[in-house]
């Protein structure tokens, strides 16, 4: 088993301990009043190894502060230690330094952040290499669990449970089910890596769905029954349909014969109409082409005018943008002037506050030098000492107040100067903007004049009568005139379409079609009725199958619950035999009788969180003993508030007791 012990720790400027050296034995007691730095020793050791304090925080104040609670600048903060790993000494050191740099053009240095240095047996190294060295000695998670009695029970219950199952060893479902046919059949269902819990969820989901489906089947049967249509004498309907369809076919033949007589004449008339429509299209094409040619010849060149208009729109957009920007700058200068006036008012108030504070003087009252209990006057020597103390406190308070006012004034003055500088730049931008706006207005006026001049050139062309030119051109076109003449001759030869009177036949046909449609509609009910009856039969079969499925799943669920109970009892027994002082409850019985996973430490039946301090510490030490045995390693254990525990159980690890002692104003090691 690997043994890790602390031999010596040195702290320099760490959380108020300016220069502290502590040597450790197998069992070490560290005494001190509250606030003297007992817990700081533990924080320092953990920060050196892992960069965290005893509460697992990365961001905590390690720097030494002055009387104003401000970190003292330009000093190093160091923790170094000598630890024994299986009796071999290893020296470890971690140093936090402030990085102060002088920027170009500046005479003073400025704080630019912290840097850390790491040493292992005196060899400097980077953080990653240092952490690899620490991990080679002991994993951080394991280290925390075996050095703090409260650490294990502060983990999430799922993490505690995983560690305990690792210690006790996994319980094989197959081994647990051996010899019981029901259990063996249950385990056989766990294929493809499926766990028992997953299988239980699966069958619970299936039974829930089956019950929901079963509950809905009577409603579904009722809905299907309501959809069954009216029943008719479908045999006689079929005979009637056949007779009416034959009668319809006979009428269709008669209508066809009555129309054949005028089909030839109708075809000739349609051919003439088609030819006439074609001539009309050709005439319209000639007219459209003639009009397009004349309009093209008269169309003026507007490229120059269009270019002027585009430039005008561009300039107007640029003018609008500059005017909006100028308005924004004016608004911002007003806001900055208001802020400067506010800062001037604040500075005036601070000057009055400083003058009032500086004018304060300490006056003594006779009642200040009497015992508050018996009202007896203090001795003369005590009075003088009291006055000196009061005067020193008064001066310190006054200096602090004046310094605070000066700091506030300096900060406000700095912000005011920055605003005044910004205001100068804004005023320059406003003047430049005004000049550019005037230039743009002048350019816009010039473009508007050019557009007016160019537009007047196209007026003459627009006044020409285009329709007259088109008519003259068409009169001169021989092709156009020939097609007009041909169209007039053709239209005069088209006769009226002859009419055929078959209205009586069509009326009979419409009546037959109506009767046939009605019969077909009634016949369709036969197929719908059969479909409804078949659907009801299917639903009744499904109802029977679901009822059987629910019965089978209920039986399987009962077997799972009994198997889980066996598994629970076996797992808890295996885990608890590893401990002497504490027991673990791995499952909790719910109101519905089911078992839910948990991981609660119990001390004589009392939950860990409800036990007293001594019981929690001893329970934690019992857990540490088991963890050390499992991981084959021991490490220093820190017990805070050790004075509240009369006796601790036997442990193999190095023990460091942090004991509150009001008589020890400084740390004392025993």
XYZ file of C-alpha atoms in Angstrom:
670
model
C 0.000 0.000 0.000
C 1.319 3.427 -0.953
C 1.754 5.801 2.021
C 1.695 9.603 1.596
C 2.547 11.899 4.540
C 3.361 15.567 5.043
C 6.715 16.194 6.709
C 6.840 19.990 6.491
C 4.899 22.955 5.062
C 6.189 26.514 4.582
C 3.826 29.432 3.849
C 4.961 32.872 2.707
C 2.381 35.680 2.369
C -0.456 33.157 1.965
C -3.896 34.356 3.150
C -2.424 36.508 5.900
C 0.272 34.087 7.081
C 3.423 36.059 6.313
C 6.031 33.437 7.225
C 4.806 30.143 8.720
C 6.677 26.834 8.961
C 4.986 23.712 10.335
C 6.540 20.289 10.901
C 4.253 17.249 11.029
C 4.317 13.891 12.801
C 2.092 10.818 12.303
C -0.541 12.604 14.417
C -0.275 16.398 14.536
C -2.424 18.862 16.508
C -2.608 22.496 15.329
C -4.101 24.896 17.877
C -5.287 28.435 17.299
C -8.089 30.896 17.969
C -10.660 31.562 15.252
C -9.094 33.481 12.363
C -5.483 32.508 13.145
C -5.137 30.361 9.984
C -5.785 26.703 10.926
C -7.912 26.022 7.860
C -5.430 28.091 5.840
C -2.871 25.271 6.316
C -5.225 22.825 4.604
C -6.133 25.399 1.904
C -2.439 26.045 1.230
C -1.614 22.336 0.823
C -4.527 21.756 -1.595
C -3.782 24.975 -3.551
C -0.162 23.909 -3.996
C -1.203 20.500 -5.382
C -4.461 21.209 -7.248
C -5.018 24.993 -7.357
C -8.177 24.789 -5.162
C -9.055 25.393 -1.504
C -10.665 22.999 0.997
C -14.155 23.851 -0.372
C -13.030 22.970 -3.933
C -13.008 26.619 -5.126
C -10.524 27.753 -7.781
C -11.212 31.478 -7.325
C -10.378 32.400 -3.742
C -8.203 35.161 -2.265
C -4.736 33.848 -1.393
C -2.918 37.190 -1.302
C -2.050 38.893 1.999
C -4.156 42.036 2.582
C -3.262 45.298 4.318
C -5.341 46.996 7.030
C -7.585 48.478 4.330
C -8.375 44.973 3.009
C -6.344 45.616 -0.160
C -3.816 43.089 -1.489
C -0.230 44.152 -0.736
C 1.380 44.646 -4.165
C 4.678 43.342 -5.536
C 5.187 40.495 -3.056
C 5.394 36.775 -3.779
C 2.910 34.267 -2.356
C 4.480 30.848 -1.888
C 3.569 27.446 -0.501
C 6.260 24.767 -0.322
C 6.162 21.349 1.300
C 8.170 18.208 1.875
C 6.039 15.095 1.542
C 6.957 11.458 2.107
C 5.826 8.928 -0.503
C 6.597 5.457 0.839
C 9.279 7.105 2.964
C 10.944 8.952 0.063
C 11.125 12.736 0.450
C 9.727 14.920 -2.351
C 9.954 18.715 -2.192
C 7.142 20.638 -3.908
C 6.726 24.384 -4.317
C 4.229 26.741 -5.967
C 4.721 30.522 -6.187
C 2.225 33.188 -7.262
C 3.809 36.404 -8.548
C 2.391 39.703 -9.747
C 3.536 40.746 -13.215
C 4.367 44.493 -13.319
C 5.394 45.976 -16.683
C 6.394 49.427 -17.897
C 4.544 50.412 -21.067
C 6.299 52.344 -23.808
C 6.427 56.050 -22.992
C 5.480 55.537 -19.334
C 7.762 56.110 -16.354
C 5.777 53.881 -13.983
C 5.012 50.162 -14.006
C 1.483 48.764 -14.216
C -0.007 45.519 -12.914
C -0.745 43.194 -15.858
C -1.817 39.969 -14.130
C -0.542 37.062 -12.054
C 1.896 34.323 -13.038
C 2.546 31.014 -11.274
C 5.812 29.098 -10.938
C 6.060 25.389 -10.120
C 8.975 23.376 -8.677
C 9.334 19.627 -8.140
C 12.412 18.598 -6.159
C 13.838 22.016 -6.994
C 13.316 21.626 -10.744
C 11.186 24.377 -12.355
C 8.471 23.160 -14.716
C 5.329 24.214 -16.561
C 1.871 23.784 -15.034
C 0.951 20.763 -17.210
C 4.123 18.869 -16.313
C 3.633 19.772 -12.638
C 0.056 18.441 -12.634
C 1.245 15.238 -14.318
C 3.769 14.809 -11.482
C 1.056 15.315 -8.863
C -1.265 12.859 -10.647
C 1.534 10.274 -10.738
C 1.563 10.355 -6.936
C -2.242 10.292 -6.457
C -5.359 11.110 -8.474
C -7.023 14.368 -7.369
C -10.496 12.849 -6.905
C -9.170 9.982 -4.793
C -6.941 12.370 -2.805
C -9.923 14.529 -1.801
C -12.012 11.507 -0.791
C -9.284 10.053 1.495
C -8.059 13.326 3.104
C -11.368 14.944 4.143
C -13.874 12.927 6.252
C -16.755 14.937 4.795
C -15.667 14.763 1.142
C -17.225 11.408 0.183
C -20.690 12.314 1.459
C -20.536 15.683 -0.324
C -20.432 13.866 -3.690
C -23.602 13.409 -5.735
C -25.352 10.222 -4.642
C -24.844 8.710 -8.108
C -21.042 9.196 -7.790
C -21.051 7.749 -4.235
C -22.990 4.756 -5.470
C -20.579 4.125 -8.369
C -17.577 4.144 -6.004
C -19.260 1.742 -3.552
C -20.299 -0.649 -6.336
C -16.676 -0.645 -7.560
C -15.503 -1.478 -4.030
C -18.066 -4.257 -3.438
C -17.790 -5.667 -6.939
C -20.562 -5.920 -9.519
C -23.331 -8.478 -9.014
C -23.927 -10.581 -12.131
C -27.606 -10.982 -13.027
C -26.813 -14.458 -14.376
C -25.144 -15.615 -11.131
C -27.974 -14.161 -9.037
C -30.637 -15.894 -11.159
C -28.923 -19.292 -11.229
C -31.159 -22.097 -9.934
C -34.428 -20.155 -10.301
C -36.245 -20.861 -13.574
C -38.289 -17.642 -13.492
C -35.203 -15.495 -12.854
C -33.166 -17.320 -15.502
C -35.923 -16.726 -18.069
C -36.004 -13.046 -17.057
C -32.223 -12.617 -17.502
C -32.454 -14.323 -20.907
C -34.542 -11.345 -22.101
C -31.631 -8.953 -21.492
C -30.067 -9.107 -24.968
C -27.857 -6.612 -26.830
C -26.565 -5.018 -23.626
C -30.038 -4.186 -22.267
C -30.087 -3.727 -18.469
C -32.813 -4.990 -16.168
C -33.878 -1.399 -15.445
C -34.166 -0.705 -19.177
C -36.152 -3.904 -19.687
C -38.473 -2.934 -16.827
C -39.040 0.502 -18.374
C -39.752 -1.209 -21.692
C -42.446 -3.530 -20.325
C -43.956 -0.759 -18.169
C -44.254 1.370 -21.294
C -45.817 -1.537 -23.200
C -48.367 -2.286 -20.458
C -49.281 1.392 -20.191
C -49.875 1.578 -23.938
C -51.804 -1.708 -23.918
C -54.117 -0.482 -21.143
C -54.702 2.791 -22.959
C -55.465 0.905 -26.189
C -57.758 -1.556 -24.355
C -59.649 1.267 -22.690
C -60.297 2.917 -26.055
C -61.529 -0.176 -27.948
C -65.243 -0.060 -26.817
C -65.388 3.561 -27.885
C -63.807 2.707 -31.225
C -66.308 -0.153 -31.763
C -69.186 2.204 -30.985
C -67.830 4.821 -33.412
C -67.419 2.214 -36.179
C -70.966 0.876 -35.576
C -72.390 4.381 -35.882
C -70.736 4.708 -39.292
C -72.640 1.654 -40.699
C -74.944 2.898 -43.542
C -78.600 1.953 -44.269
C -79.231 -1.572 -45.646
C -81.304 -2.208 -48.872
C -82.487 -5.133 -51.049
C -79.174 -5.282 -52.889
C -80.209 -8.198 -55.229
C -83.218 -6.328 -56.703
C -81.156 -3.120 -56.897
C -78.605 -4.958 -59.069
C -81.321 -6.182 -61.472
C -82.817 -2.675 -61.731
C -79.382 -1.174 -62.430
C -78.772 -3.579 -65.342
C -82.148 -2.720 -66.976
C -81.642 1.054 -66.705
C -78.076 0.900 -68.077
C -79.367 -0.964 -71.183
C -82.080 1.699 -71.694
C -79.438 4.430 -71.378
C -77.289 2.759 -74.056
C -80.244 2.667 -76.476
C -80.961 6.447 -76.010
C -77.270 7.267 -76.544
C -77.381 5.434 -79.919
C -80.462 7.452 -80.995
C -78.789 10.775 -80.061
C -75.670 9.786 -82.028
C -77.691 9.027 -85.202
C -79.499 12.400 -85.043
C -76.220 14.337 -85.067
C -74.438 12.583 -87.939
C -76.576 14.434 -90.545
C -75.036 17.840 -90.046
C -71.474 16.836 -89.077
C -70.113 17.451 -92.633
C -71.628 20.957 -92.918
C -70.484 21.803 -89.400
C -66.906 20.769 -90.266
C -66.851 23.064 -93.353
C -68.117 26.014 -91.309
C -65.486 25.383 -88.635
C -62.683 25.280 -91.237
C -63.724 28.714 -92.572
C -63.838 30.144 -89.057
C -60.371 28.748 -88.366
C -59.025 30.404 -91.576
C -60.685 33.705 -90.624
C -59.102 33.635 -87.162
C -55.696 32.982 -88.724
C -56.103 36.015 -91.056
C -57.093 38.202 -88.099
C -53.925 37.176 -86.258
C -51.734 37.980 -89.287
C -53.399 41.412 -89.659
C -52.788 42.223 -85.980
C -49.128 41.205 -86.315
C -48.674 43.615 -89.263
C -50.301 46.432 -87.255
C -48.157 45.702 -84.168
C -44.890 45.600 -86.166
C -45.752 48.857 -87.992
C -46.514 50.649 -84.719
C -43.298 49.365 -83.140
C -41.180 50.567 -86.083
C -42.678 54.096 -85.935
C -42.293 54.349 -82.142
C -38.681 53.164 -82.392
C -37.878 55.817 -84.995
C -39.388 58.578 -82.803
C -37.964 57.450 -79.447
C -35.600 60.142 -78.047
C -32.149 59.406 -76.476
C -32.583 59.854 -72.671
C -29.253 58.369 -71.528
C -27.830 61.765 -70.508
C -31.029 62.701 -68.621
C -31.076 59.301 -66.851
C -27.441 59.728 -65.793
C -28.219 63.187 -64.294
C -31.170 61.704 -62.364
C -29.087 58.854 -60.954
C -26.385 61.276 -59.807
C -29.061 63.485 -58.206
C -30.503 60.556 -56.178
C -27.012 59.543 -55.067
C -26.207 63.077 -53.866
C -29.549 63.369 -52.053
C -28.912 60.062 -50.254
C -25.424 61.231 -49.269
C -26.858 64.554 -48.008
C -29.485 62.741 -45.892
C -26.811 60.480 -44.402
C -24.590 63.443 -43.449
C -27.535 65.374 -41.957
C -28.543 62.374 -39.836
C -24.934 61.912 -38.699
C -24.698 65.613 -37.804
C -27.880 65.350 -35.704
C -26.420 62.329 -33.891
C -23.161 64.185 -33.139
C -25.073 67.238 -31.827
C -27.144 65.005 -29.540
C -23.998 63.325 -28.233
C -22.260 66.686 -27.487
C -25.319 67.774 -25.474
C -25.173 64.517 -23.482
C -21.422 64.897 -22.814
C -21.846 68.517 -21.686
C -24.550 67.337 -19.269
C -22.184 64.674 -17.902
C -19.362 67.210 -17.472
C -21.694 69.516 -15.522
C -22.688 66.546 -13.336
C -19.019 65.732 -12.652
C -18.339 69.399 -11.780
C -21.203 69.256 -9.280
C -19.864 66.005 -7.762
C -16.324 67.499 -7.491
C -17.690 70.586 -5.738
C -19.552 68.350 -3.260
C -16.407 66.257 -2.626
C -14.359 69.429 -1.966
C -16.901 70.495 0.668
C -16.891 66.968 2.141
C -13.081 66.999 2.286
C -13.003 70.421 3.977
C -15.629 69.296 6.520
C -13.773 66.060 7.275
C -10.401 67.820 7.520
C -11.851 70.346 10.024
C -12.988 67.623 12.435
C -11.201 67.548 15.836
C -11.394 64.992 18.635
C -12.968 66.194 21.899
C -13.047 64.112 25.060
C -16.058 63.657 27.340
C -15.643 62.814 30.992
C -18.105 59.951 30.617
C -15.666 58.306 28.194
C -13.339 57.509 31.107
C -15.785 55.811 33.519
C -16.446 52.092 33.862
C -19.679 51.386 31.885
C -20.754 48.861 34.585
C -19.986 50.423 37.985
C -19.549 54.063 36.746
C -16.231 54.305 38.627
C -13.694 56.714 37.128
C -10.646 55.058 35.488
C -7.180 55.509 36.968
C -5.183 58.447 35.605
C -2.771 56.167 33.772
C -5.637 54.261 32.158
C -7.271 57.568 31.134
C -4.131 58.728 29.342
C -3.790 55.385 27.575
C -7.434 55.514 26.582
C -6.980 59.033 25.174
C -3.930 57.993 23.162
C -5.867 55.019 21.776
C -8.935 57.165 20.940
C -6.736 59.827 19.303
C -4.944 57.218 17.182
C -8.242 55.688 16.109
C -9.643 59.152 15.305
C -6.625 60.062 13.146
C -6.710 56.725 11.327
C -10.442 57.053 10.607
C -9.972 60.661 9.474
C -7.032 59.773 7.171
C -9.035 56.900 5.680
C -12.031 59.168 5.050
C -9.863 61.879 3.418
C -8.089 59.250 1.294
C -11.413 57.848 0.150
C -12.655 61.341 -0.827
C -9.378 62.013 -2.721
C -9.705 58.706 -4.570
C -13.285 59.460 -5.580
C -12.282 62.948 -6.739
C -9.368 61.622 -8.784
C -11.577 59.028 -10.472
C -14.249 61.625 -11.317
C -11.624 64.083 -12.609
C -10.128 61.376 -14.848
C -13.555 60.588 -16.331
C -14.285 64.308 -16.806
C -10.968 64.842 -18.658
C -11.755 61.910 -20.965
C -15.169 63.423 -21.765
C -13.664 66.867 -22.493
C -11.153 65.265 -24.893
C -13.977 63.371 -26.619
C -16.004 66.631 -26.868
C -13.172 68.395 -28.750
C -13.086 65.589 -31.318
C -16.868 65.702 -31.729
C -16.856 69.481 -32.379
C -14.223 69.021 -35.125
C -16.331 66.329 -36.755
C -19.446 68.581 -36.602
C -17.646 71.469 -38.386
C -16.327 69.140 -41.105
C -19.826 67.697 -41.538
C -21.409 71.146 -41.964
C -18.885 72.053 -44.710
C -19.541 68.823 -46.597
C -23.328 69.351 -46.370
C -23.007 72.792 -47.980
C -20.914 71.289 -50.795
C -23.525 68.573 -51.413
C -26.387 71.128 -51.536
C -24.505 73.106 -54.179
C -23.900 69.981 -56.300
C -27.607 69.009 -56.012
C -28.724 72.445 -57.226
C -26.412 72.184 -60.263
C -27.753 68.707 -61.161
C -31.389 69.883 -60.905
C -30.654 72.643 -63.451
C -29.018 70.166 -65.830
C -32.029 67.828 -65.590
C -34.468 70.643 -66.400
C -32.446 71.633 -69.494
C -32.122 68.053 -70.788
C -35.828 67.261 -70.200
C -36.944 70.166 -72.407
C -35.156 68.570 -75.410
C -37.550 65.569 -75.463
C -40.790 67.623 -75.419
C -40.884 68.211 -79.182
C -40.648 64.491 -79.996
C -43.451 63.615 -77.573
C -45.943 65.927 -79.387
C -45.827 64.030 -82.747
C -49.122 62.206 -83.679
C -47.976 58.562 -83.892
C -51.442 57.117 -84.718
C -51.627 59.155 -87.963
C -48.216 57.880 -89.059
C -49.315 54.268 -88.370
C -52.520 54.657 -90.428
C -50.612 56.178 -93.359
C -48.089 53.338 -93.327
C -50.833 50.638 -93.290
C -52.684 52.260 -96.212
C -49.462 52.042 -98.261
C -48.891 48.349 -97.272
C -50.094 46.043 -100.103
C -49.784 42.922 -97.923
C -51.992 44.452 -95.195
C -54.662 45.575 -97.711
C -54.708 42.141 -99.423
C -55.305 40.301 -96.139
C -58.121 42.725 -95.174
C -59.855 42.020 -98.467
C -59.421 38.224 -98.111
C -60.897 38.318 -94.547
C -63.980 40.260 -95.620
C -64.702 37.794 -98.474
C -64.256 34.764 -96.181
C -66.516 36.096 -93.390
C -69.302 36.823 -95.921
C -69.284 33.131 -97.036
C -69.667 31.636 -93.489
C -73.212 30.260 -92.926
C -75.138 29.867 -89.642
C -74.654 26.545 -87.787
C -77.739 24.258 -88.274
C -79.608 23.193 -85.137
C -80.675 19.586 -84.248
C -83.682 19.098 -81.892
C -82.948 16.098 -79.603
C -84.148 17.741 -76.375
C -86.674 14.984 -75.626
C -83.999 12.284 -75.922
C -81.662 14.266 -73.696
C -84.381 14.701 -71.060
C -84.974 10.924 -70.994
C -81.233 10.329 -70.800
C -80.836 12.749 -67.839
C -83.645 10.980 -65.948
C -82.010 7.569 -66.511
C -78.575 8.841 -65.404
C -80.125 10.217 -62.198
C -81.803 6.850 -61.464
C -78.603 4.934 -62.192
C -76.521 7.185 -59.876
C -79.053 6.712 -57.066
C -78.979 2.903 -57.441
C -75.149 2.846 -57.503
C -75.074 4.993 -54.362
C -77.382 2.525 -52.576
C -75.343 -0.471 -53.797
C -72.141 1.054 -52.346
C -73.708 0.651 -48.880
C -73.276 -3.130 -49.226
C -69.449 -2.869 -49.352
C -69.416 -0.313 -46.540
C -71.553 -2.549 -44.304
C -69.186 -5.494 -44.901
C -66.166 -3.299 -44.118
C -67.758 -2.088 -40.850
C -68.588 -5.647 -39.765
C -65.016 -6.784 -40.542
C -63.559 -3.828 -38.599
C -65.704 -4.591 -35.539
C -64.547 -8.232 -35.643
C -60.884 -7.080 -35.832
C -61.346 -4.735 -32.845
C -62.908 -7.507 -30.777
C -59.913 -9.771 -31.564
C -57.535 -6.932 -30.644
C -59.404 -6.447 -27.331
C -58.889 -10.119 -26.440
C -55.192 -10.005 -27.414
C -54.538 -6.849 -25.356
C -56.162 -8.338 -22.269
C -53.900 -11.391 -22.554
C -50.828 -9.197 -23.169
C -51.554 -7.165 -20.011
C -51.881 -10.343 -17.934
C -48.529 -11.644 -19.253
C -46.707 -8.340 -18.592
C -48.163 -8.078 -15.065
C -46.680 -11.475 -14.312
C -43.273 -10.429 -15.714
C -43.370 -7.199 -13.666
C -43.972 -9.209 -10.482
C -40.941 -11.413 -11.259
C -38.779 -8.296 -11.888
C -39.813 -6.770 -8.558
C -38.887 -9.949 -6.660
C -35.592 -10.215 -8.543
C -34.800 -6.541 -7.839
C -35.470 -7.091 -4.119
C -33.023 -9.997 -4.128
C -30.471 -7.861 -5.967
C -30.983 -4.942 -3.526
C -30.456 -7.122 -0.453
C -27.382 -8.794 -1.973
C -25.764 -5.496 -3.067
C -26.340 -3.740 0.279
C -24.941 -6.757 2.168
C -21.792 -6.846 -0.004
C -21.221 -3.091 0.426
C -21.918 -2.877 4.168
C -19.604 -5.763 5.025
C -16.762 -3.448 3.910
C -17.498 -0.937 6.728
C -17.409 -1.101 10.551
C -19.004 2.154 11.721
C -21.315 3.172 8.871
C -23.932 1.369 6.747
C -25.226 2.382 3.326
C -28.805 2.319 2.088
C -28.622 1.719 -1.672
C -32.375 1.616 -2.363
C -35.339 3.492 -0.922
C -38.905 2.158 -0.741
C -41.367 4.530 -2.417
C -44.996 5.213 -1.445
C -46.231 2.910 -4.236
C -44.092 0.051 -2.891
C -41.438 0.278 -5.598
C -37.700 0.630 -5.010
C -35.723 3.653 -6.243
C -31.928 3.811 -6.356
C -30.149 6.016 -3.816
C -26.940 6.037 -1.783
C -27.409 7.260 1.794
C -24.902 6.793 4.597
C -26.528 5.693 7.893
C -24.976 5.877 11.374
C -26.894 3.594 13.718
C -29.886 4.092 11.431
C -29.545 7.912 11.416
C -28.876 9.594 8.031
C -25.382 11.093 7.749
C -26.737 14.643 7.283
C -28.755 14.398 10.549
C -25.977 12.923 12.729
C -23.880 14.991 15.147
C -20.401 16.267 14.228
C -18.488 13.484 16.000
C -20.567 10.761 14.347
C -20.163 12.339 10.888
C -16.362 12.590 11.331
C -16.022 8.989 12.544
C -18.311 7.793 9.744
C -16.124 9.703 7.278
C -12.969 8.120 8.758
C -14.575 4.663 8.463
C -15.271 5.378 4.785
C -11.694 6.656 4.302
C -10.291 3.424 5.821
C -12.275 1.374 3.284
C -11.328 3.662 0.380
C -7.632 3.489 1.361
C -7.809 -0.306 1.470
C -9.525 -0.416 -1.953
C -7.210 2.094 -3.663
C -4.148 0.812 -1.739
C -3.012 4.267 -0.658
C -3.119 6.478 2.455
C -2.786 10.263 2.594
C -2.927 12.970 5.308
C -6.386 13.484 6.804
C -7.358 17.004 7.949
C -10.053 17.158 10.678
C -11.403 20.669 11.234
C -13.013 21.594 14.609
C -11.324 18.556 16.188
C -12.075 19.955 19.668
C -15.747 18.924 19.238
C -14.829 15.209 18.919
C -13.872 13.271 22.053
C -12.532 10.170 20.318
C -11.946 9.147 16.718
C -11.795 5.591 15.373
C -8.460 3.968 14.529
C -7.029 4.944 11.141
C -3.907 4.068 9.172
C -3.444 7.523 7.618
C -1.526 10.519 8.945
C -3.924 12.613 11.057
C -3.842 16.423 11.243
C -6.226 17.878 13.859
C -7.257 21.553 13.526
C -8.318 22.601 17.051
C -9.970 25.882 18.113
C -8.090 27.300 21.124
C -9.081 30.842 22.184
C -5.896 31.188 24.287
C -3.675 30.726 21.217
C -3.594 34.006 19.294
C -1.023 32.446 16.946
C -0.815 28.945 15.543
C 0.668 26.349 17.902
C 1.705 22.882 16.771
C 1.787 19.970 19.172
